mmCIF file of C-alpha atoms in Angstrom:
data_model
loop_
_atom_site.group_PDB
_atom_site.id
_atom_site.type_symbol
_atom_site.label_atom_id
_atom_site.label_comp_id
_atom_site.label_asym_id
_atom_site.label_seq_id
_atom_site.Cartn_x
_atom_site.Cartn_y
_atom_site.Cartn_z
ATOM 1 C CA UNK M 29 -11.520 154.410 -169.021
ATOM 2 C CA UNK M 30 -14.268 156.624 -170.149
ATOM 3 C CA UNK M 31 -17.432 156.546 -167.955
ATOM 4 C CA UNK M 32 -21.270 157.751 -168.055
ATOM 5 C CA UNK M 33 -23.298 157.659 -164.885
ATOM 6 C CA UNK M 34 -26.961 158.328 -164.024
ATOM 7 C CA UNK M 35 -29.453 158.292 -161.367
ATOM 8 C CA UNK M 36 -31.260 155.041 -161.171
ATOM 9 C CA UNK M 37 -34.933 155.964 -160.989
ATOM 10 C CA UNK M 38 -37.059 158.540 -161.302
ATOM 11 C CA UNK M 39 -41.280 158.686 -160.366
ATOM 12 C CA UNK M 40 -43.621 161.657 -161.380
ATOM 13 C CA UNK M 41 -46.642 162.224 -161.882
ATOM 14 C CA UNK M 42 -48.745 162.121 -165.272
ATOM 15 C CA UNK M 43 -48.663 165.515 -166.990
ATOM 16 C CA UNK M 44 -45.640 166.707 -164.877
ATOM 17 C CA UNK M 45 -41.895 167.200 -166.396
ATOM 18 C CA UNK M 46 -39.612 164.887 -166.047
ATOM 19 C CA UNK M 47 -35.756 165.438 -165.520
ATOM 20 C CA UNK M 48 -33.420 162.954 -166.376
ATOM 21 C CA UNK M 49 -29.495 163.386 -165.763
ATOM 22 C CA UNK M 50 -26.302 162.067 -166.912
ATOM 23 C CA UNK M 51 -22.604 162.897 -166.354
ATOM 24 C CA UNK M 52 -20.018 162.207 -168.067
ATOM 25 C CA UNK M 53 -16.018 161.859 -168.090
ATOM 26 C CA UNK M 54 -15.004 162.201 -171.671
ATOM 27 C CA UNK M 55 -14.032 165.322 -172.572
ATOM 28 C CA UNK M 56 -13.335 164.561 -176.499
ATOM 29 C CA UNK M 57 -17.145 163.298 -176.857
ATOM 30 C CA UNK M 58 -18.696 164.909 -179.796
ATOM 31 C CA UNK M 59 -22.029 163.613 -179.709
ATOM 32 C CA UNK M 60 -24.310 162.821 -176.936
ATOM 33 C CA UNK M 61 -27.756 160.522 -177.520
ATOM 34 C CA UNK M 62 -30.642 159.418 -175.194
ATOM 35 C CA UNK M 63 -32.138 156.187 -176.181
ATOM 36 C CA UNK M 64 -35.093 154.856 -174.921
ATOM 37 C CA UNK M 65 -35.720 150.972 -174.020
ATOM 38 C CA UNK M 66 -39.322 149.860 -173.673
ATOM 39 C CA UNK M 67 -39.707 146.585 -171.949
ATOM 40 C CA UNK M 68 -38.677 143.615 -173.981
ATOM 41 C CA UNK M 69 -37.697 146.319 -176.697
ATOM 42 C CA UNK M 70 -34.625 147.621 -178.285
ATOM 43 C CA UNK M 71 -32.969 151.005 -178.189
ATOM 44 C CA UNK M 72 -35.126 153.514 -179.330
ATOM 45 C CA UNK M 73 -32.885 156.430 -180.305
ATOM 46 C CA UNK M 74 -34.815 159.563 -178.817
ATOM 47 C CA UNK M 75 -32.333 161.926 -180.124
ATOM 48 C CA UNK M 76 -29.221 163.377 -179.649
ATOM 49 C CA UNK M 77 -26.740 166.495 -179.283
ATOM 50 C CA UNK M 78 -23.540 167.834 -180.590
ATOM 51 C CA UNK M 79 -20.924 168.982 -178.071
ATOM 52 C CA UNK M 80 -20.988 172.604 -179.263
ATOM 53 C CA UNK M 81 -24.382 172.911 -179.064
ATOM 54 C CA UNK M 82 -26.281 174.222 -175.460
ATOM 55 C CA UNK M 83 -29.208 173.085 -175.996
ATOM 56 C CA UNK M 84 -31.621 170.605 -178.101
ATOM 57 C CA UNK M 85 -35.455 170.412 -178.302
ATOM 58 C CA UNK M 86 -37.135 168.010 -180.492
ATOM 59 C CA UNK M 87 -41.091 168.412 -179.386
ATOM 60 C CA UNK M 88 -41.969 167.618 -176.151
ATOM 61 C CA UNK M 89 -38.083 166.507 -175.271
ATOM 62 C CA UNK M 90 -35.299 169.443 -174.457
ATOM 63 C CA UNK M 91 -31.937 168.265 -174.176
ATOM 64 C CA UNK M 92 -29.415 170.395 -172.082
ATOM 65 C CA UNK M 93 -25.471 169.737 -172.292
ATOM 66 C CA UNK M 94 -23.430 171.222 -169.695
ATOM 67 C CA UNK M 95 -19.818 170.863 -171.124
ATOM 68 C CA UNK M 96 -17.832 172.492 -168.212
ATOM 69 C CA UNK M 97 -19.286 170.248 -165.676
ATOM 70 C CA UNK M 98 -19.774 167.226 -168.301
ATOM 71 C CA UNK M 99 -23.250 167.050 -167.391
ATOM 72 C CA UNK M 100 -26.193 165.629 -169.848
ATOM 73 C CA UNK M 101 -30.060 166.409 -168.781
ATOM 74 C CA UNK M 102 -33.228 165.069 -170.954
ATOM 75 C CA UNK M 103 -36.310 167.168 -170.019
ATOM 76 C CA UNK M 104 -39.797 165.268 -170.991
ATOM 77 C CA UNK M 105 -42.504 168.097 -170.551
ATOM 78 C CA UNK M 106 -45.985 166.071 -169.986
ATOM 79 C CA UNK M 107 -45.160 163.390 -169.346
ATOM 80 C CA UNK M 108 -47.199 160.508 -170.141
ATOM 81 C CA UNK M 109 -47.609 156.802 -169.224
ATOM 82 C CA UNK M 110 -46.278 155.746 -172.208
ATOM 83 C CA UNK M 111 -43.112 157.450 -170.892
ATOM 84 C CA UNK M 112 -42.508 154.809 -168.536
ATOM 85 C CA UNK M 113 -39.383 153.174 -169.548
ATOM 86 C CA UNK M 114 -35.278 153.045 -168.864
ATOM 87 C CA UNK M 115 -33.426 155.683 -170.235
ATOM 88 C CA UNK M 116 -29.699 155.586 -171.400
ATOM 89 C CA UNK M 117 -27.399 158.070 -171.444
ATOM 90 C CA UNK M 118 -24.272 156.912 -174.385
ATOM 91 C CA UNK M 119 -21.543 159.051 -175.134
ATOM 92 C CA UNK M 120 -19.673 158.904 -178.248
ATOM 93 C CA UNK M 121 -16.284 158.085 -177.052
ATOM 94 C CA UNK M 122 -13.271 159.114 -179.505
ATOM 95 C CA UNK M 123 -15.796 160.165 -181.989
ATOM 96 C CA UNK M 124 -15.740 156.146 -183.398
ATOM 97 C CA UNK M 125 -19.199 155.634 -183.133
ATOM 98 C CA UNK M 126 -18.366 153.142 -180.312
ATOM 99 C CA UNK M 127 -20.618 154.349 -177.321
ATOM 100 C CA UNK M 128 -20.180 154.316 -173.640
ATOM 101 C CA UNK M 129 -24.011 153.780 -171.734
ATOM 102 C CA UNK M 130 -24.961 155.404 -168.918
ATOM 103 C CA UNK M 131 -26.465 152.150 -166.787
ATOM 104 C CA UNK M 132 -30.165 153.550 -167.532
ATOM 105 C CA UNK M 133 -32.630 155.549 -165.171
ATOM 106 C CA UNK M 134 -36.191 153.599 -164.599
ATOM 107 C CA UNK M 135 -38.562 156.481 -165.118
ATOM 108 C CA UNK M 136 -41.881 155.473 -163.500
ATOM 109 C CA UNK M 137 -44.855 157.920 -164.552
ATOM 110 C CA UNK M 138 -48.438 156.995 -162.016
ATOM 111 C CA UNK M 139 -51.628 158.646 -163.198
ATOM 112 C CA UNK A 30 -38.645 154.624 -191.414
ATOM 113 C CA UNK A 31 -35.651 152.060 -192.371
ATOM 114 C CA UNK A 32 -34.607 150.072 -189.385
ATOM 115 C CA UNK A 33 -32.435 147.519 -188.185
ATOM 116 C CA UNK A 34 -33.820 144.044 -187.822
ATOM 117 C CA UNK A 35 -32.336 141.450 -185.987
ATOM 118 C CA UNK A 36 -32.984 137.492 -185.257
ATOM 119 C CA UNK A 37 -33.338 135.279 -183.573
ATOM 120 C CA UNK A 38 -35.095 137.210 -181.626
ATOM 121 C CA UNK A 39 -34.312 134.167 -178.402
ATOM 122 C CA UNK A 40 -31.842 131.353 -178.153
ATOM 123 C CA UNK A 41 -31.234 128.800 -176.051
ATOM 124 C CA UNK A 42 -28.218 126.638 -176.042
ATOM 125 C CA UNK A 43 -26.385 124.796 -174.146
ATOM 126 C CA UNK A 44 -22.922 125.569 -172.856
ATOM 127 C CA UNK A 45 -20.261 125.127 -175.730
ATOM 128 C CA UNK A 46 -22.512 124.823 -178.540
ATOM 129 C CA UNK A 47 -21.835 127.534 -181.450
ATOM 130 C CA UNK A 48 -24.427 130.311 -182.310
ATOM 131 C CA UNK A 49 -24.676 132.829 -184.835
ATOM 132 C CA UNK A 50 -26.533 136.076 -184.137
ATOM 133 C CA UNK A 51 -28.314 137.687 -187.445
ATOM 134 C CA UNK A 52 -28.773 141.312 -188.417
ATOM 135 C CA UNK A 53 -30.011 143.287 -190.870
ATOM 136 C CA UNK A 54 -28.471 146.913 -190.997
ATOM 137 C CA UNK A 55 -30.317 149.742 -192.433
ATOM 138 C CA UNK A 56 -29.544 149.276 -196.254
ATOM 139 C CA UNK A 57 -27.714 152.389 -196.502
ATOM 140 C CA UNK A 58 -25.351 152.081 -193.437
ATOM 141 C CA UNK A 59 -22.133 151.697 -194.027
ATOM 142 C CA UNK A 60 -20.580 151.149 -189.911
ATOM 143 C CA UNK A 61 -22.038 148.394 -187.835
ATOM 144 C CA UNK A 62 -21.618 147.594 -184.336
ATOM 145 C CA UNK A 63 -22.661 144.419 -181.528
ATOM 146 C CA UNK A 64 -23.361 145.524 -178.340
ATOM 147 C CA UNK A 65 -24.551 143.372 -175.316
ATOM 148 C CA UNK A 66 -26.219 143.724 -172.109
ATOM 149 C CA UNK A 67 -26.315 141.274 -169.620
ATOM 150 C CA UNK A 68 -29.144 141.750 -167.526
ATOM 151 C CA UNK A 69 -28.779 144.728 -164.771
ATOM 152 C CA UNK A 70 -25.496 145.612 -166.258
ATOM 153 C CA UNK A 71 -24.674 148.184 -168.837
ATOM 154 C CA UNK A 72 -25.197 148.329 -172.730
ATOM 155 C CA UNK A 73 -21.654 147.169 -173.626
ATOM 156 C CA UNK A 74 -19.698 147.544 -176.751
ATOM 157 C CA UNK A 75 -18.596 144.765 -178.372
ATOM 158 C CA UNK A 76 -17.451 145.494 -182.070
ATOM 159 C CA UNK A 77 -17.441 147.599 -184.420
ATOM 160 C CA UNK A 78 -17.193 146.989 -188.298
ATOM 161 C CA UNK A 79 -16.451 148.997 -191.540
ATOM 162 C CA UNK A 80 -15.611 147.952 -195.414
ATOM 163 C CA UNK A 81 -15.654 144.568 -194.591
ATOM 164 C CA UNK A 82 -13.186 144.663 -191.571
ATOM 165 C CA UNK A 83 -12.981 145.073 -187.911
ATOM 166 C CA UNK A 84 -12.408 148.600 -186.735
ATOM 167 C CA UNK A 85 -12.337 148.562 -183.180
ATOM 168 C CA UNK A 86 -13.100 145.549 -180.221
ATOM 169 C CA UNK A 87 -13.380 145.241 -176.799
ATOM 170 C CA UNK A 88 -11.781 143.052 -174.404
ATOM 171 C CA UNK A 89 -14.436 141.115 -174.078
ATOM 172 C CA UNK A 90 -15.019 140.092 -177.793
ATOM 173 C CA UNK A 91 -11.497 137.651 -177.689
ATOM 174 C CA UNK A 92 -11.342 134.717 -179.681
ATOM 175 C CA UNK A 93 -14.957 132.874 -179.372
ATOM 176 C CA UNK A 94 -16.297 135.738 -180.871
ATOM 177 C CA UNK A 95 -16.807 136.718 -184.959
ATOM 178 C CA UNK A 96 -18.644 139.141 -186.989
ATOM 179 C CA UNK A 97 -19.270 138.545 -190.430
ATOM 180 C CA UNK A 98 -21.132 140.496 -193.554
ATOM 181 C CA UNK A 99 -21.320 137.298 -195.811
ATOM 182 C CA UNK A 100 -23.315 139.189 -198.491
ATOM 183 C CA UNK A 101 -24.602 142.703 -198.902
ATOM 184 C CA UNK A 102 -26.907 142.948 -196.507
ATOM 185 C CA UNK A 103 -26.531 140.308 -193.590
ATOM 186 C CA UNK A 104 -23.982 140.776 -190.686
ATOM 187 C CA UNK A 105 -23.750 138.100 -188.417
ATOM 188 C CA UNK A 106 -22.118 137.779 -184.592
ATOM 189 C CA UNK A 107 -20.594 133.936 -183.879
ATOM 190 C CA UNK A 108 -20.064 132.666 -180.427
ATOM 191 C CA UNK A 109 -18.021 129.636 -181.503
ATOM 192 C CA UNK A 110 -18.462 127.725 -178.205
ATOM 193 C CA UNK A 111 -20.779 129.585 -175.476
ATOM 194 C CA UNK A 112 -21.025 130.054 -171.900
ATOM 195 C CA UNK A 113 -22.910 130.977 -169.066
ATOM 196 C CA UNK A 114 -21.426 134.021 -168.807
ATOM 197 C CA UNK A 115 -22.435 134.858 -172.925
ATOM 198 C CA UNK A 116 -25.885 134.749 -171.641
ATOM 199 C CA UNK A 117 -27.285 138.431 -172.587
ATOM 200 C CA UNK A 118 -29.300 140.590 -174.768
ATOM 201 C CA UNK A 119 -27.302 141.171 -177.892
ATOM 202 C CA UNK A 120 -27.991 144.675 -180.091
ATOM 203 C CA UNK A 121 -27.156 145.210 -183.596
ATOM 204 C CA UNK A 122 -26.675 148.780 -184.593
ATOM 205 C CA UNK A 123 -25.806 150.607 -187.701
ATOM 206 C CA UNK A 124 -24.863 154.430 -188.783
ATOM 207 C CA UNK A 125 -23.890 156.135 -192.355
ATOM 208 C CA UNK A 126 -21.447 157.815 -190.698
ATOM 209 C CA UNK A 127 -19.313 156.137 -188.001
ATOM 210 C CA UNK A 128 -18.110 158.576 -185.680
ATOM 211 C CA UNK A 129 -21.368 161.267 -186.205
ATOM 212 C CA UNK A 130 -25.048 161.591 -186.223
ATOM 213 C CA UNK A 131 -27.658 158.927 -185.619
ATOM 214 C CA UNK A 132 -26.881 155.428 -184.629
ATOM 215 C CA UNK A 133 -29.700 152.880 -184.708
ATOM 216 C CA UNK A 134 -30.346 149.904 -182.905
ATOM 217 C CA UNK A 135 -32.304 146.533 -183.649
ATOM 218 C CA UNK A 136 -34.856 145.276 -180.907
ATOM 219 C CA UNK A 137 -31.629 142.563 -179.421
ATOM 220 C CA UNK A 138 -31.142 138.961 -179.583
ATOM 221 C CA UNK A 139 -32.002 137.552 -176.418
ATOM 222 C CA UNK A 140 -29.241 134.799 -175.820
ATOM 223 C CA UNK A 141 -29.860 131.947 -172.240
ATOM 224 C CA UNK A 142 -27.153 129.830 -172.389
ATOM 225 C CA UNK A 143 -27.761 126.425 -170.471
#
């Protein structure tokens, strides 16, 4: 079946960038979203790319789709302690609105 | 900003007892999904539901489970008789379009099953 995968956790630093990554085995997906999951919280949808689109930014957040290698990145520039949280990958398999997750990267920002 | 509200926002119940999981979709919305995630594992999809019918399940939503939209603005998830193993954060989620654009998530139902 259809499969996302990311890198578990991630530590910077306050005011650096963060990279997060995602890959992804779908290659019908049409959209790709990052959500965001405070602890105790829900899914915060961050935002989110179409597949024939390079490139995304929405403020501080610049999303970068790879569709060759089926690779998702979210870039956070300045990052801030209220940044610390999981972040999921989900791609939109079969274009149903039924997403696969990614199994969420721990981003850890210290001051 | 519209969102999706969801309660109970914990449960606890004891092995083959019967709960119902409520949500409130964005009013608009017109697709709505379950999801669950037990904890350490992956956001998993459960169900997903359009003009008043199933579209799509998982294996793992087999005959304990239901979803309901008894009027026009509840939908509901039923665990007819639970187990251990149902223990997990359930999300509500709802989108105006099913396969496209922006799909929104409640804060989860938190279920501990005894």
């Amino acid at each position: 079946g259809e499969d996302v995968e990311q890198s578990l956790f991630l530590s910077v630093r306050e005011g650096d960038s963060s990279v997060i990554n995602c890959t992804y085995t779908d290659s019908s997906s049409t959209y790709l979203y990052w959500y965001k999951q405070e602890p105790g919280a829900g899914l915060q949808l961050l935002t989110y790319i179409f597949s024939n689109m390079d490139m995304k930014q929405d403020q501080r957040l610049t999303v970068l789709l790879n569709k060759k290698d089926k690779h998702l990145s979210l870039r956070i520039a300045d990052t801030q302690t209220g940044d610390s949280a999981i972040y999921f990958c989900a791609d939109n398999s079969g274009n149903t609105g039924k997403l696969i997750f990614g199994q969420g990267t721990t981003l850890q920002v210290k001051p | 900003e519209p969102e999706v509200t969801q309660t109970p926002s914990h449960q606890v119940t004891q092995m083959g007892q019967e709960v119902i999981l409520r949500c409130v979709p964005i009013s608009n919305h017109l697709y709505f999904y379950w999801y669950r995630q037990i904890l350490g594992q992956k956001v998993e999809f459960l169900v997903s539901f359009y003009n008043n019918e199933i579209s799509e399940k998982s294996e793992i939503f087999d005959d304990q489970f239901s979803v309901e939209r008894p009027d026009g603005s509840n939908f509901t998830l039923k665990i007819r008789s639970t187990k251990l193993e149902d223990s997990a954060m359930y999300f509500c989620a709802s989108t105006l379009k099913g396969g496209t654009g922006e799909l929104f998530f409640g804060e989860g139902s938190r279920l501990t099953v005894l």
